[in-house]
Structure formats: C-alpha cells, structure tokens
Amino acid sequence: MELAFTAEENAFREEVRAWIKENLPPDFKEPRSFEERLAFSRAWEKKLSASGWAGIAWPKEYGGRGATLMEQIIFHEEMARARAPQIFINFVGINLAGPTIRIHGTEEQRKRYLPPILSMEEIWCQGFSEPNAGSDLANVQTRADLRDDHFVVNGQKIWTSFAHVADWCLLLCRTDQSAAKHKGLSYLLVDMKSPGIDPRPLKQITGEAEFNEVFFTDCVVPRENLLGELGMGWTYANTTLSHERGPAFLAHQIRYRNTLLDLVSAAKTTLHDGVPATEHPAYRQKLAAAYAELEIMRYLGLRMVTSIMRNGRPGTEGSVSKLYWSHMVRRMQELGLGVTGASAMLDGEDAANHGSWQRGYMMSFAQTIAAGSSEIQKNIISERVLGMPRGEVWAPKERV
Amino acid sequence: MEFDFTPEQYTLRDEARRFLEAQCPPSHVREFIDDETGWSRDLWKRMADLGWMGLAFPEDLGGLGQSFGDVTLLLGELGRAVAPVPFLASLCAGQVVFRHGSVEQQRRWLPSVASGERIATIVIVTPDAAVVNASASGDGWVLKGETGPILDAPAADMFVVAAHDGEGARWFVAEEGVRVTPQLGFDRTRTIGRVAFDGAAAEPLSVGGLEPGSRVAVAAVCAEMVGVAQKILDTTVEYSKVREQFGRPIGSFQAIKHKCAEMLTELEASRSAAFYAGWSVDGDADDAALAVAVAKSYCSEALAHLAGEGVQIHGGIAFTWEHDMHLYLRRIKSDEALFGDAAFHRERIARLAGL
Ligand SMILES: Cc1cc2nc3c(=O)[nH]c(=O)nc-3n(C[C@H](O)[C@H](O)[C@H](O)COP(=O)(O)OP(=O)(O)OC[C@H]3O[C@@H](n4cnc5c(N)ncnc54)[C@H](O)[C@@H]3O)c2cc1C
C-alpha cells in the first residue's frame, strides 16, 4: 500500500493546473442545452487537442501523450476540480474509434483515420445498437453486401449518440447471412456524408436530442473501409466495448465528487421541516451515506488501477465497479432531487439551479442502461467471476 | 501508487486460512455455542504459538513488529472461521494501550497481551463516549458505573475502559475488582457480558481522549466482517451450483445469480473500505477518522444485507440450527451493532465532513 504521488506526478499535476488556468474561460459555466454544449465543445476540444491533452491515453507513436494511468487520473482530477468540461463530442473518436482502429486497422487505415481523430477535426459515432440488438448485440441485422469493391448497406441503427453531427461511424453489420450469429458480423468505417444515410434525432428523456435513429438505404461503402478482416466484426466490437468500460470511465467517476459538493450545498440552502436538509435527520443520514459511497468508489477505482499495474488487467473489483458506481449515481441524483424539496416539481429555468438536478436525475438512468445494463453486468459477474452455471439466459459471449 | 495488500501479506492470509480450516472447523466452533462463557482455550494457545496476538506490536514489546494491515487479514480469516476466541477484543484493547499508554505502561501490559497470556477487552459501546465514571481516590483513580454488553468481557482479565474523568473521556486500565455478568450473545461463538465497576482501582493511560484508540477498534471490526461475508458468499455460491430444483442447479436461475452478483459488489466495496480504514489508522492518516466512519457505516449495512441474502438463497436448510449459516449471520449482525452501527457512523461522517 502506497498512496503518495511521485515528484514527476506532482510536476505533471502542476502542468495540468497551469494549462487549465490559462485556457478555461474564467467565467465558464456548464452549457445548458445540447446546442450550446455542442458549440462550446467543438472549440474547447480542439484546444485540448492542440495542447496534446486529447490523446492523453494514446501511445506516443500515434501522436498521443502515452500518459500512465496515474497521470490520466491526475489529469481528470484536475479537470474535475476546475469544473472544466469533459470530452463530449469526441468521446467516441478518442476513446472508442481511436483504440479500435489502432489495434485492428491496416497501416493505411491508421494513417488515414487516427490523425484527424486526435486533432478532433472528425467526429465519430458508434453504430452498434439496433431496434432488435441491444443487450443481445450479436443479433445485429443491418446488412452489408459485398459487391466487388464495395459494400451496399441496408438497415437501421438506434440510440446512436452524435450521429447527426458525426463525420464517421463505427458500423457493426452483418456480411454473411448464413454464418452463425457471432460469426457473420463485420466492422465498417462509414463516411456519414455518403448518400443513403439518414440520421433522425430522437428526443431523449431529458427533452434534448443527443442520440438518433440512423437509416441506411443502399448506402455504398468502399471495400477499403472494412476494418481488419471480413467476418471478424464481433471480435473488434468487443475491443470497442472494452474501451467503453475501461479507464475512460475513471474520468466520469472523478466528476461525481462535484455532484456531491453540489448536493451538499443545495442541502445547506434548502429547508425541510424548517431546518436545512443537512440538519434534517433523514436527509443528513442519506447525505452521509452518499459521502461514504463516493469515497468507496474512489477506493474501488484505486484498487482497479493497482490491479492493472500489477497484472495488466483489472481484478474482481473491475467487474463490480460499474455496477457499484452506476447505482451510486442513481441514488445520488435521486437524493439531489429530493433535497431540493418542492422545486422537484419544476423543470428547466423554473427549477432550483436551472433544473440541473432534474437533468442529472434523468441522465443517471443512462449509466445503468448503456455500456452493458445492470442486469447484463450481473449476468457477467455471476457467470464469469463467480462461475455460476449458465441458464436459459445468457451473458453475451465475450462481452466484458 | 499501490492500493492493495502486498503478495507477502496474501501469503500470510492463505497460511492463516489453512491453519484455521484445520484447527477451527465448524465442528470445533460448535463445541462452544451452547455455553455462554465458553471459548476455545486450545485454539487460543495454538494461535499464541504462531505469534498472532503479537503480530502488530513492536518486537521490544514482545510482538512481531508487523503492520496493522497484516492483522486485518488475520481478523478476516478469524471471522471467516467464526473462531470462538477473544482475539478482536484483546487486539483492540492492546492497540489502545499501545497508542495511549506511556512507554512504561506499554512495557507493563503489552508483552503479556502480545503473547496471549493475558486476555484484555475494550470497554466501550460507541467509539466516542465514556461508559463509566472515573474519580480520583488517594493517589490513584477508581471507576464507578455499569455498562451495556461488552464483547468478551467474560473471557477477559484486563479491562481497557473508556471512562469520564470529570473533564472528558479517556482510557483507563482496570485489572482487579471488576464484576462481569455474562449474557447470552446473539453471536453464540463469542462471549459477551455486562461490566460493573464499584470503586475498582484503575490507572489512566497517559494520552488523553479516546481517539485514536477507538478508531482502531472500529477498523478492526470492519476487517472481521469482510472475512465473515466472504465465507457467506463462497458457501452460498457453492451451494447454488449443487442444489437442484426444476431439474437444474438453482445457481442457473437468474434471480439467484443476480443476488450473488449484488453480494459480490457489496463485498468488494466493503473490502475496499475496510482495507483503506485499516491502512489509515495504521499511519494515522489525516482522514483516518472519516475513513473509519465510512467503512463501518457501509460494511454494517451492506454486509448485513449480504448475510440475509445468504440465508435466503439456501432456503429451508439455512433455517436449521444444524446449518452453519446462522453462525455467520449472527456474527455479522452483532458486528453491525458493535462500536456504533451504520446510522451512528453516518452521523459521524456528517460531522467530520462538515455536512
Ligand atoms: C444515453 C444512451 C446513449 C447510447 N448511445 C449509444 C451509441 O452511441 N451507440 C450504440 O450503439 N448504442 C448506444 N446506446 C444503446 C445502449 O448500448 C443500449 O441501450 C443497451 O445496450 C441496452 O439495449 P436496449 O436498449 O435494446 O435494451 P434491452 O436489451 O432490450 O434491455 C431491456 C431490459 O431487459 C434487460 N435484459 C436484456 N437482456 C437480458 C438478459 N440476458 N438477462 C436479464 N435482463 C436482460 C436489460 O437489462 C433491460 O433492463 C445508448 C444508450 C443510452 C441510454
């Protein structure tokens, strides 16, 4: 057990702090609508990229910073402390498309796609889920038929975040109708400006439109846009998913300390039964429980990082970590709404703190549904970690 | 950065587990569960031969000079075995003397505690409050008052007592004239009893206040609970693989699987919290008081839930006295109430974190 930071790590922290101080507008406030956030993100993320912070986890040979896990944590901690916005519009590019193309792409593909991801000139989306392929992702039906030098794509994707603003799409599709479920899939890199692609924004639970349905009608994709080999899509998709659930989450988790701080300040200023929520017996207990749960999330994260450093992969705590923190967030946001009292009946500008608790509460459901729902996580934990027998219901093959 | 035990520490844990599986199987534990004041002197003697009671005390006090982290692993293994010995009580009392006693006091009392010859217990109910009063008498002090249930008081011959000396709470040591009334413990594997002082002579430990001594006790009980919970989960998962209904193992039913996955999540979160609490009290980290409250509040509730699910998944068999599940459940439930329950420690968090 050793929790101290090294001199190099402390110097790194100073560097991050100085950069933020210089670059984050002093009057920065979290944008409230998707459109504002989009506009701000485009500029902010380019700025991050120009200073080499975008590809912080990318290897040096691909233009990244090759930062250690500890440095990544320090970076995210400092960004959270300053309440600087997280990577938003380029999340899929930097965290999912980049690593997947780096690992499975040809040399030409790496050369073509990685630089504009890193410079954040090209925005990516993840076209995996379909109306009948959610948890059971291998059931993807969107078909791509190979005709000489190109594929013809037909089908429908859904819940595709950022598809309406994206330049490129990671498309998981079926190229062999006769092969077994997991074997007939391939992975294409699709130009979103191609004819025959129609993204239609879906209004989300918060009232904003961030994800889409995407229709493909006789959309032509050059053969050279096939990632790796034909029929290997499922394997590559698993690479993408493992990055979705890997250390990229740490950035997210570190932010929840701000949620707790906001929760406590809201509680201090809202009366319940004539006393601030912090002094109300029930709320005081719940706030303290939230504090404890958040601390424990940090310990689980540190344990996971230790396992990765010791064994190259997270241990048991890695499997349970997502289940733990996603439900922690749900409780925290629910408490946020509760703490604000009667304002919980309002929304938007009429509600306390511009409706941020309403939005946070609604958004928190994404954590227990997306990136492997809680039920899927429990299937995985019980079958893979505890070795319990398979029944009629399945944990998705190889999905971790 | 390293947030885990070292490989050597895990070796120690594995050795302890093997030793206890051989020396303290459930059949041995059951020899004592019908006897209110009974506990295993044989096992105690064997543990003493291995130096366990002295593990975390310095060598010049008769110990092995290891870290408190090492003891937390032992505590976990003793919890796993629901060992019928006053280890937790004596360790906590010894740690209080170590952290609050003068060099002379440490030398007088600790070697015999570290060797296991002397069994001590810690007389507190919640970690922040005196339980009896101390008053000056002649050139010494005497204790007056009666306490609630005190862990392993019937086994103890030395009492480390949280008493109010007129100005505040501090630790006293009493050896003679202490009246113990054994009580029936919900946890049948250990002894428990009321303690009464009617002018018993006592000596104050030189460092005043109850912290950091009481904090160590709270961290210790969390470490024990994690070991018990691990045993419950292991037993439950094993059972779910062999018990068949509707022609297949109950562990293939998703309702059962999901309960087990939640239990593992509660266990790993508790383990992380208990680990950090143990580490923080060892080095008197700045956030030790908070870390301990975080751990006890979380472990108390999450592991009590885990233990209940363990019983549920076993069905009727767990409802029998013959089955061992109730021994673990009783240990967890009584540890839940020991040294402050979840609500108590959440209130401490609220105060310490300035909520
Ligand atoms: C905010 C948000 C953004 C998203 N962005 C993207 C994106 O950019 N790209 C993309 O491809 N996808 C995206 N998704 C989709 C996401 O991956 C899916 O929602 C998720 O995989 C669940 O699939 P589903 O919605 O079809 O639910 P279903 O799979 O139909 O699940 C419905 C319910 O059934 C349960 N269930 C399903 N199977 C089992 C089982 N075997 N055992 C027990 N219970 C089961 C689930 O847990 C859930 O409670 C996004 C989702 C959200 C919420």
Coordinates of N, CA, C and O in Angstrom, one line a residue, chain B residues 68-129:
Chain B
F68 N -0.5 -3.1 11.0 CA -1.9 -3.3 11.3 C -2.6 -4.0 10.2 O -3.5 -4.8 10.4
G69 N -2.2 -3.7 8.9 CA -2.8 -4.3 7.8 C -2.7 -5.8 7.8 O -3.6 -6.5 7.5
D70 N -1.5 -6.3 8.3 CA -1.4 -7.8 8.5 C -2.5 -8.3 9.4 O -3.1 -9.4 9.2
V71 N -2.7 -7.6 10.5 CA -3.7 -8.1 11.5 C -5.1 -8.0 10.9 O -5.9 -8.9 11.2
T72 N -5.3 -7.1 10.0 CA -6.7 -7.0 9.5 C -6.9 -8.3 8.6 O -8.1 -8.8 8.6
L73 N -5.9 -8.8 8.0 CA -6.1 -10.0 7.2 C -6.4 -11.2 8.1 O -7.2 -12.0 7.8
L74 N -5.7 -11.2 9.2 CA -5.9 -12.3 10.2 C -7.3 -12.2 10.8 O -8.0 -13.2 10.9
L75 N -7.7 -11.0 11.1 CA -9.1 -10.7 11.6 C -10.1 -11.3 10.6 O -11.1 -11.9 11.0
G76 N -9.9 -11.0 9.3 CA -10.8 -11.5 8.3 C -10.9 -13.1 8.3 O -11.9 -13.7 8.2
E77 N -9.7 -13.7 8.5 CA -9.7 -15.2 8.5 C -10.4 -15.7 9.7 O -11.0 -16.7 9.7
L78 N -10.1 -15.0 10.9 CA -10.8 -15.5 12.1 C -12.3 -15.3 12.0 O -13.1 -16.1 12.5
G79 N -12.7 -14.2 11.3 CA -14.1 -14.0 11.0 C -14.7 -15.1 10.1 O -15.8 -15.7 10.4
R80 N -13.9 -15.4 9.1 CA -14.3 -16.5 8.2 C -14.6 -17.8 8.9 O -15.5 -18.6 8.6
A81 N -13.8 -18.1 9.9 CA -13.9 -19.3 10.7 C -14.9 -19.2 11.9 O -15.0 -20.1 12.6
V82 N -15.5 -18.0 12.0 CA -16.2 -17.6 13.2 C -15.5 -18.2 14.5 O -16.1 -18.9 15.3
A83 N -14.2 -17.9 14.6 CA -13.4 -18.5 15.6 C -13.9 -18.1 17.0 O -14.1 -17.0 17.3
P84 N -14.0 -19.1 17.9 CA -14.5 -18.8 19.2 C -13.4 -18.4 20.2 O -13.1 -19.1 21.2
V85 N -12.8 -17.3 19.9 CA -11.7 -16.8 20.7 C -11.8 -15.3 20.8 O -12.4 -14.6 20.0
P86 N -11.3 -14.7 21.9 CA -11.4 -13.3 22.2 C -10.4 -12.4 21.5 O -9.8 -11.5 22.1
F87 N -10.1 -12.8 20.2 CA -9.0 -12.1 19.5 C -9.3 -10.6 19.3 O -8.4 -9.8 19.5
L88 N -10.4 -10.4 18.7 CA -10.8 -9.0 18.4 C -10.7 -8.1 19.6 O -10.1 -7.0 19.6
A89 N -11.3 -8.5 20.7 CA -11.4 -7.7 21.9 C -10.0 -7.5 22.5 O -9.7 -6.3 22.8
S90 N -9.2 -8.5 22.5 CA -7.9 -8.4 23.1 C -7.0 -7.5 22.2 O -6.2 -6.7 22.7
L91 N -7.1 -7.7 20.9 CA -6.3 -6.9 20.0 C -6.7 -5.4 20.2 O -5.8 -4.6 20.3
C92 N -8.0 -5.1 20.2 CA -8.4 -3.7 20.3 C -7.9 -3.1 21.6 O -7.3 -2.0 21.6
A93 N -8.0 -3.9 22.7 CA -7.6 -3.3 24.0 C -6.1 -3.1 24.0 O -5.6 -2.1 24.4
G94 N -5.3 -4.1 23.4 CA -3.9 -3.9 23.3 C -3.5 -2.7 22.5 O -2.6 -2.0 22.8
Q95 N -4.2 -2.5 21.4 CA -3.9 -1.4 20.5 C -4.2 -0.1 21.2 O -3.4 0.9 21.0
V96 N -5.2 0.0 22.0 CA -5.5 1.2 22.8 C -4.3 1.5 23.7 O -3.8 2.6 23.8
V97 N -3.8 0.4 24.4 CA -2.7 0.6 25.4 C -1.5 1.1 24.6 O -0.7 2.0 25.0
F98 N -1.3 0.5 23.4 CA -0.1 0.8 22.6 C -0.2 2.3 22.1 O 0.8 3.0 22.1
R99 N -1.4 2.8 21.8 CA -1.5 4.1 21.2 C -1.7 5.2 22.3 O -1.4 6.4 22.0
H100 N -2.1 4.8 23.5 CA -2.4 5.8 24.5 C -1.5 5.7 25.7 O -1.4 6.6 26.5
G101 N -0.8 4.5 25.9 CA -0.1 4.3 27.1 C 1.3 4.9 27.0 O 1.9 5.1 25.9
S102 N 1.9 5.2 28.2 CA 3.3 5.7 28.3 C 4.2 4.5 28.0 O 3.7 3.3 28.0
V103 N 5.4 4.7 27.7 CA 6.4 3.6 27.5 C 6.3 2.6 28.6 O 6.3 1.4 28.4
E104 N 6.3 3.2 29.8 CA 6.3 2.3 31.0 C 5.0 1.4 31.0 O 5.0 0.2 31.3
Q105 N 3.9 2.1 30.7 CA 2.6 1.3 30.7 C 2.6 0.3 29.6 O 2.1 -0.9 29.8
Q106 N 3.1 0.6 28.4 CA 3.2 -0.3 27.4 C 4.0 -1.5 27.8 O 3.6 -2.7 27.6
R107 N 5.2 -1.3 28.4 CA 6.1 -2.4 28.9 C 5.4 -3.2 29.9 O 5.7 -4.4 30.0
R108 N 4.6 -2.6 30.8 CA 4.0 -3.4 31.8 C 2.9 -4.3 31.3 O 2.8 -5.4 31.8
W109 N 2.1 -3.8 30.4 CA 0.9 -4.6 30.0 C 1.1 -5.4 28.7 O 0.5 -6.5 28.5
L110 N 1.8 -4.8 27.7 CA 1.7 -5.3 26.4 C 2.4 -6.7 26.1 O 1.8 -7.5 25.4
P111 N 3.5 -6.9 26.7 CA 4.1 -8.2 26.4 C 3.2 -9.4 26.8 O 3.1 -10.4 26.0
S112 N 2.5 -9.3 27.8 CA 1.6 -10.4 28.2 C 0.4 -10.5 27.3 O -0.2 -11.6 27.0
V113 N -0.1 -9.3 26.8 CA -1.2 -9.3 25.8 C -0.7 -9.9 24.5 O -1.3 -10.7 23.8
A114 N 0.5 -9.5 24.1 CA 1.1 -9.9 22.8 C 1.4 -11.4 22.8 O 1.4 -12.0 21.7
S115 N 1.6 -12.0 24.0 CA 1.9 -13.4 24.0 C 0.7 -14.2 24.1 O 0.7 -15.4 24.0
G116 N -0.4 -13.5 24.4 CA -1.7 -14.3 24.6 C -1.9 -14.8 26.0 O -3.0 -15.3 26.3
E117 N -0.9 -14.6 26.9 CA -1.1 -15.0 28.3 C -2.3 -14.2 29.0 O -3.0 -14.7 29.8
R118 N -2.3 -12.9 28.7 CA -3.3 -12.1 29.2 C -4.3 -11.7 28.2 O -4.0 -11.5 27.0
I119 N -5.6 -11.8 28.6 CA -6.7 -11.5 27.7 C -7.3 -10.2 28.1 O -7.7 -10.0 29.2
A120 N -7.3 -9.3 27.2 CA -7.9 -8.0 27.5 C -9.1 -7.7 26.7 O -9.4 -8.4 25.7
T121 N -9.9 -6.8 27.2 CA -11.1 -6.4 26.4 C -11.2 -4.9 26.4 O -10.7 -4.2 27.3
I122 N -11.9 -4.3 25.5 CA -12.1 -2.9 25.4 C -13.5 -2.5 25.8 O -14.5 -3.1 25.2
V123 N -13.6 -1.7 26.8 CA -14.9 -1.4 27.4 C -15.5 -0.1 26.8 O -15.2 1.0 27.4
I124 N -16.1 -0.2 25.7 CA -16.8 0.9 25.1 C -18.1 0.4 24.4 O -18.1 -0.8 24.1
V125 N -19.0 1.3 24.1 CA -20.2 0.8 23.4 C -20.2 1.5 22.0 O -20.2 0.9 21.0
T126 N -20.0 2.8 22.0 CA -19.8 3.5 20.8 C -18.4 4.2 20.9 O -18.0 4.5 22.1
P127 N -17.7 4.4 19.8 CA -16.3 4.8 19.9 C -16.1 6.2 20.5 O -14.9 6.6 20.7
D128 N -17.1 7.0 20.7 CA -16.8 8.4 21.1 C -17.3 8.7 22.5 O -17.2 9.9 22.9
A129 N -17.7 7.7 23.2 CA -18.3 8.1 24.5 C -17.7 7.2 25.7 O -17.5 6.0 25.5

